[in-house]
Coordinates of C-alpha atoms in Angstrom, one line a residue:
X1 CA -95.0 195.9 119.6
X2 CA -92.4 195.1 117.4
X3 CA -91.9 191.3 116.3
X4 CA -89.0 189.4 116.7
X5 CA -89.0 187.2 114.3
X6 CA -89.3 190.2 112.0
X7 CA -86.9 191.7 113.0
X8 CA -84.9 189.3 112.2
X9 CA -85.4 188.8 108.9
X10 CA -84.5 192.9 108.7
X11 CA -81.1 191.8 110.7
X12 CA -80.4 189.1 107.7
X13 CA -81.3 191.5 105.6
X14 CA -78.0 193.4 106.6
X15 CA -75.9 190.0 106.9
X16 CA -76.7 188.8 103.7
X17 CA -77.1 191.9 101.4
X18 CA -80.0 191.1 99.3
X19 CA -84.2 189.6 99.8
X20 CA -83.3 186.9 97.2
X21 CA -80.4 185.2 99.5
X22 CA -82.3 185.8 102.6
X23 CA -85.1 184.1 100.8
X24 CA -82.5 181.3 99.8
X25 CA -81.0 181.0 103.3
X26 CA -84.1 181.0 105.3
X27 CA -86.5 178.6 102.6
X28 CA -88.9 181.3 101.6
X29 CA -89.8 183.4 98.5
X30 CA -88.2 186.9 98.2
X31 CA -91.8 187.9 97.5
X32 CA -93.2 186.7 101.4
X33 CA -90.0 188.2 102.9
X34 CA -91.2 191.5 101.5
X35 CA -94.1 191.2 102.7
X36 CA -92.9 190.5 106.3
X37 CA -90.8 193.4 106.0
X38 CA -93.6 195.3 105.0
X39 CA -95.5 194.7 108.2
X40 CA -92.5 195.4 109.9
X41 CA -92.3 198.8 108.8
X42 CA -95.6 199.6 109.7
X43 CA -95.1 198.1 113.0
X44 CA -92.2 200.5 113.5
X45 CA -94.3 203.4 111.6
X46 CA -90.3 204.7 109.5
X47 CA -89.4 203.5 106.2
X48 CA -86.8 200.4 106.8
X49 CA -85.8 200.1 103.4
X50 CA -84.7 202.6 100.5
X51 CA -84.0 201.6 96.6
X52 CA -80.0 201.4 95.8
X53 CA -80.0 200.4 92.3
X54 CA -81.8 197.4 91.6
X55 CA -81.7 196.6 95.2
X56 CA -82.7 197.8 98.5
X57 CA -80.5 199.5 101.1
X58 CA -81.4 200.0 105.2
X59 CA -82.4 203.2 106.6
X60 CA -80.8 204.8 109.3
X61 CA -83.6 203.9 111.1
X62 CA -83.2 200.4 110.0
X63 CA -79.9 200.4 111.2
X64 CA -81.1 201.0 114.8
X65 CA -83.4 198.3 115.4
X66 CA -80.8 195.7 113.6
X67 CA -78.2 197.5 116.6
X68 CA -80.8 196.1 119.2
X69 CA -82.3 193.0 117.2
X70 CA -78.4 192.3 117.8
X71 CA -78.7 192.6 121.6
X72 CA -81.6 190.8 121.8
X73 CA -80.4 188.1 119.8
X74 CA -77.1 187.8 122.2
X75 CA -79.4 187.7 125.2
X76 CA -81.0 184.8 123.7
X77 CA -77.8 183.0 122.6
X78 CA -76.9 183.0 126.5
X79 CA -80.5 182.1 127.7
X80 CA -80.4 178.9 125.0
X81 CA -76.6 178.3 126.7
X82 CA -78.4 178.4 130.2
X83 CA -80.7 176.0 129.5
X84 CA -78.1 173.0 127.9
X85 CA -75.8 173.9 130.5
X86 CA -78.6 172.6 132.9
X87 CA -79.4 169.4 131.2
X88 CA -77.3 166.4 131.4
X89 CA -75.3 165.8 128.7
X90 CA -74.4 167.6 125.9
X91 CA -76.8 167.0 123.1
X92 CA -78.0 168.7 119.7
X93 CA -76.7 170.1 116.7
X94 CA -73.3 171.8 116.8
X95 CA -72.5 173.8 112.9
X96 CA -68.9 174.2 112.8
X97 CA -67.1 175.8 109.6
X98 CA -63.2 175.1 109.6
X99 CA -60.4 176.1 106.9
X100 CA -58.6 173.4 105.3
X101 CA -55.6 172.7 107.0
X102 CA -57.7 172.6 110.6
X103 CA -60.2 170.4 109.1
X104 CA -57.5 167.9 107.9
X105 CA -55.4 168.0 110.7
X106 CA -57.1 169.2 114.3
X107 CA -61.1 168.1 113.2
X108 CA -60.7 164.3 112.9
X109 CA -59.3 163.7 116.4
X110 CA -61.8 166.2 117.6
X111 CA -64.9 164.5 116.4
X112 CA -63.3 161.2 117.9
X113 CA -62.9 162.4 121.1
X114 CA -66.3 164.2 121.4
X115 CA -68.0 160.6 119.7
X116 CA -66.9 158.9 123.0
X117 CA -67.3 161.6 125.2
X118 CA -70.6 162.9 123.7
X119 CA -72.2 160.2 121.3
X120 CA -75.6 162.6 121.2
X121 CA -74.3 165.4 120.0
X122 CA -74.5 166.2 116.0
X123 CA -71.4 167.5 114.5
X124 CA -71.7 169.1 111.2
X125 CA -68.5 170.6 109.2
X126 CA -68.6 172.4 106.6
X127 CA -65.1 173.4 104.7
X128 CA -65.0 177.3 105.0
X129 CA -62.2 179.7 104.5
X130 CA -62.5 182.4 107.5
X131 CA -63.3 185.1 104.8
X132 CA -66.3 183.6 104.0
X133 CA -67.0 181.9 107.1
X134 CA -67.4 185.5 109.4
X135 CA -69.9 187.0 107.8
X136 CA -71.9 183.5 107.4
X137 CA -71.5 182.6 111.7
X138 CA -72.9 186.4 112.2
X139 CA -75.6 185.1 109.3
X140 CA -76.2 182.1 112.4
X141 CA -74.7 179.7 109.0
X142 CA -72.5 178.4 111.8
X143 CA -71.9 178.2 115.4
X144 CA -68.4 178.1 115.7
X145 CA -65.6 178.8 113.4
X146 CA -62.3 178.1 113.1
X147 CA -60.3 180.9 111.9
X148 CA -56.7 182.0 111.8
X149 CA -54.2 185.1 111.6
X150 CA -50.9 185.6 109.6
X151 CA -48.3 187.6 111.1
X152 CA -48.5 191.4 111.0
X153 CA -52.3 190.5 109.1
X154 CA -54.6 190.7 111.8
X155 CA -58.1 190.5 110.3
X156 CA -61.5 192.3 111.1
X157 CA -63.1 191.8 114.2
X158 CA -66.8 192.3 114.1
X159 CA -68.5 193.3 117.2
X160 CA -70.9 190.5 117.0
X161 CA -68.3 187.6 117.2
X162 CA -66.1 186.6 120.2
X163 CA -62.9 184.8 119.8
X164 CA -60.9 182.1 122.0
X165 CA -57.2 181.5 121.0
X166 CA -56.3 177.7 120.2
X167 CA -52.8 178.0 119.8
X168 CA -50.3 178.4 117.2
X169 CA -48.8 177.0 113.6
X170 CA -45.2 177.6 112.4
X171 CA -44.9 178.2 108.6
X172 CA -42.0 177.6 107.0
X173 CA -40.4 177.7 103.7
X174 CA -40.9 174.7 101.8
X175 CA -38.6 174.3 98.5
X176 CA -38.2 172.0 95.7
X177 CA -36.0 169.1 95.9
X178 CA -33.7 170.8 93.5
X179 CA -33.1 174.4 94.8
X180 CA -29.6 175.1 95.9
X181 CA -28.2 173.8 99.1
X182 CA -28.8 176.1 101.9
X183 CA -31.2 178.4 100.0
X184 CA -33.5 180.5 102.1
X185 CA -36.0 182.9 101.3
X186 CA -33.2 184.6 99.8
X187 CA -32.1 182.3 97.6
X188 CA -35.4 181.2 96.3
X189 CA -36.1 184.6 94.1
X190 CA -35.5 183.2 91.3
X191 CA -38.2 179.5 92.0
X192 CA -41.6 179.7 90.5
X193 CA -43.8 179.8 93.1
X194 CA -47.5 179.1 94.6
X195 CA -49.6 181.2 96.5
X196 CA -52.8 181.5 97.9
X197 CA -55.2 184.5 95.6
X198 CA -54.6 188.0 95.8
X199 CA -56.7 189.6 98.2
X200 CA -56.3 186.6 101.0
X201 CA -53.9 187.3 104.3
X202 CA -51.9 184.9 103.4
X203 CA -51.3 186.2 99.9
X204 CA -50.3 189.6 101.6
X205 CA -48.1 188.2 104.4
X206 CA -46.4 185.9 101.6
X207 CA -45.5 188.8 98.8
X208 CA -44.7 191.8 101.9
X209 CA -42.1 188.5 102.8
X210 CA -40.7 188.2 99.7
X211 CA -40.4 191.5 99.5
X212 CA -38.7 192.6 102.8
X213 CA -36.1 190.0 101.7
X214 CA -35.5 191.8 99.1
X215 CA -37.1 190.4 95.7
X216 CA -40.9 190.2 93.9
X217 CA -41.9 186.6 94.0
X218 CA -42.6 184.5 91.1
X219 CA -46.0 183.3 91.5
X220 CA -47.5 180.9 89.0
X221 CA -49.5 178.9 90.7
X222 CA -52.6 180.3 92.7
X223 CA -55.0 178.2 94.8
X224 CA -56.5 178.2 98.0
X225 CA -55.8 174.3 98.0
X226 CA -52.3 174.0 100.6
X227 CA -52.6 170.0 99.6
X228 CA -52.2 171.1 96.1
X229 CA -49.3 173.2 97.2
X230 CA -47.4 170.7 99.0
X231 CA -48.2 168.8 96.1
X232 CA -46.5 171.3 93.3
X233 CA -43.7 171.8 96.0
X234 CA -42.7 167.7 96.4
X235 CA -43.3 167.1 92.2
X236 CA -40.1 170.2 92.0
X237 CA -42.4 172.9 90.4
X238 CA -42.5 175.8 92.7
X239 CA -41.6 176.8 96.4
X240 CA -44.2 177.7 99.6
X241 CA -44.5 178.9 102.3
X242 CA -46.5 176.1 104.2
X243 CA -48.3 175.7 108.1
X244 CA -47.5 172.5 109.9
X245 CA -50.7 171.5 109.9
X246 CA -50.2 170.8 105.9
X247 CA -48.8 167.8 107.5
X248 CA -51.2 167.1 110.0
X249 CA -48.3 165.9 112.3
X250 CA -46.4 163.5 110.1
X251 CA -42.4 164.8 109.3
X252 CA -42.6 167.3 106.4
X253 CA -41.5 165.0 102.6
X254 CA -40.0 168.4 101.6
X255 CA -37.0 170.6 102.2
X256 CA -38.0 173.3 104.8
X257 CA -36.6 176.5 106.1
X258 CA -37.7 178.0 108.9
X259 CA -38.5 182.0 108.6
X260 CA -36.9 184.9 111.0
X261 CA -38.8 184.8 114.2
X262 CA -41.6 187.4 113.8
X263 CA -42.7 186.6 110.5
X264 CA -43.1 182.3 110.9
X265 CA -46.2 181.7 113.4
X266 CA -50.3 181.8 112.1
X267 CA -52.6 182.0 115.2
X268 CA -55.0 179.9 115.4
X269 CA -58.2 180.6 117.2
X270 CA -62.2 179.7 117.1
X271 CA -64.8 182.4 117.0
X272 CA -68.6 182.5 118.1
X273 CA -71.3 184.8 118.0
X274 CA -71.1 187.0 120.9
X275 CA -73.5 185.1 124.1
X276 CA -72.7 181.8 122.3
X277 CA -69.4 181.2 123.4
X278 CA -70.5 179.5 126.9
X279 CA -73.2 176.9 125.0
X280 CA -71.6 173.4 126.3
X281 CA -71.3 172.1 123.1
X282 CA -69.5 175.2 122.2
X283 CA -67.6 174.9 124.9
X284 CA -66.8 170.8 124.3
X285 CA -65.7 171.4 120.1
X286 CA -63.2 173.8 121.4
X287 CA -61.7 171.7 124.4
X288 CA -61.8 168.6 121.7
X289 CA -59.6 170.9 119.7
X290 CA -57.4 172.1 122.2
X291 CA -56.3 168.7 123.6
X292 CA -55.5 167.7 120.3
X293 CA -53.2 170.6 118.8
X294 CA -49.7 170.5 118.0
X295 CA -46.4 172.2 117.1
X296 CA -45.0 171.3 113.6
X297 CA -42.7 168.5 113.5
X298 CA -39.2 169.4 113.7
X299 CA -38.2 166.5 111.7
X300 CA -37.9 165.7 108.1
X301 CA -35.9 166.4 104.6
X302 CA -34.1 169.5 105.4
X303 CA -35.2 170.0 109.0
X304 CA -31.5 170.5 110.1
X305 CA -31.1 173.1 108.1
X306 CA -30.0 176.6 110.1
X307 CA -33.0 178.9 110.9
X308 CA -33.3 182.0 108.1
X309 CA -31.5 184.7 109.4
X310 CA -31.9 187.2 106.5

């Protein structure tokens, strides 16, 4: 008979990549998960594990019980969303990772609207980018996660995670209060600019922008900080391309432009593992969220400026 609990440790194995941050994310020594996994492969009576340099890799074999340690695990996540459905209340401990535009502008309201409407429930947040955040809700890090998609940058989809759409945030172009009247993305080749780091959607979307319009964007500034952004934008050192949420409903303090219509909405959504997805408390963050989203305010410096056209 094969042990669960084993087996999942071989399942974080995969999620996490090496015995030292299982070790780290589970409170034991790399030396007792080992061992576990030792007894594990004896229990199965196959090699589990093979050397890859100065770590270890999964077997084939391996492979195949993580595939139904995954099942398993999802047949539990509904079981355990059975049972609270059942009770009364919602109670707990709810783990939810957000980026940080959603945590400054859609979290706050959330958490005071699930206070009053469920004072036992433990919310804990944790500032994540969805890059990071995936791969740690599949490592059960996190329950629920907010993520988000740039335009014509759809990201992976693992099979363990479900997702349930939350709605949508214009980006526009944001420009320093001196660039020339009536400049769009066009006429802001020649502006320093800021930019999320290479590698990230956003980074893509922004540069295959610039370029379609027909220029190689300046970028001097890199952070994954939109705050600092706005910030660099409103002080006259670079343009942005910035979300509403950035704003968190108040009028934008900038100049903005808005982009041609396929390239100027994120979607927003908020992903759980696979079986999770119907746990009420699950089910309560994202209706919290959902009641409290909003377009982008129209209004502000530059707001009646013409849409981009190209």
């Amino acid at each position: 008979m094969l042990d669960l609990h084993r087996l999942r440790l071989l399942r974080e194995l995969k999620h996490r990549g090496t015995l030292a941050a299982v070790a780290e994310a589970l409170s034991y020594s790399p030396s007792s998960i080992s061992q576990q996994l030792s007894v594990l492969e004896r229990e199965a009576g196959v090699p589990l594990l093979e050397p890859a340099g100065r770590r270890v890799r999964l077997t084939p074999q391996a492979e195949i019980l993580v595939a139904h340690t995954e099942a398993v695990l999802e047949r539990l996540e509904r079981a355990e969303a059975d049972l609270a459905a059942s009770l009364e209340g919602i109670t707990g401990v709810l783990r939810v990772a957000a980026f940080q535009t959603a945590a400054l502008a859609l979290v706050p309201d959330a958490l005071t609207r699930l206070r009053a409407a469920h004072p036992r429930l433990r919310i804990e947040i944790t500032q994540r980018e969805p890059e990071s955040a995936l791969p740690a809700l599949l490592a059960r890090d996190f329950d629920l996660v907010i993520t988000e998609e740039y335009p014509g940058e759809p990201g992976p989809r693992p099979a363990g995670i479900e997702y349930a759409e939350l709605g949508e945030d214009e980006i526009r172009l944001a420009l320093p209060g001196d660039a020339p009247p009536g400049a769009g993305l066009r006429g802001s080749a020649g502006v320093p600019w800021v930019m999320e780091p290479v590698g990230t959607a956003s980074r893509q979307w922004a540069v295959r922008l610039c370029r379609a319009a027909g220029f190689e964007p300046d970028v001097r500034f890199e952070s994954t900080d939109l705050l600092l952004h706005l910030r660099l934008v409103e002080r006259g050192h670079a343009a942005a391309l910035l979300p509403g949420l950035v704003w968190a409903g108040r009028p934008p303090t900038v100049p903005v432009v808005r982009l041609p219509e396929e390239d100027r909405i994120r979607r927003l959504f908020t992903a759980s593992r696979r079986g999770g997805g119907e746990h009420p408390a699950v089910r309560a963050f994202r209706a919290a969220l959902a009641d409290g989203i909003r377009g982008p305010e129209p209004a502000g410096p530059g707001s009646d400026k013409p849409p981009y056209q190209g």
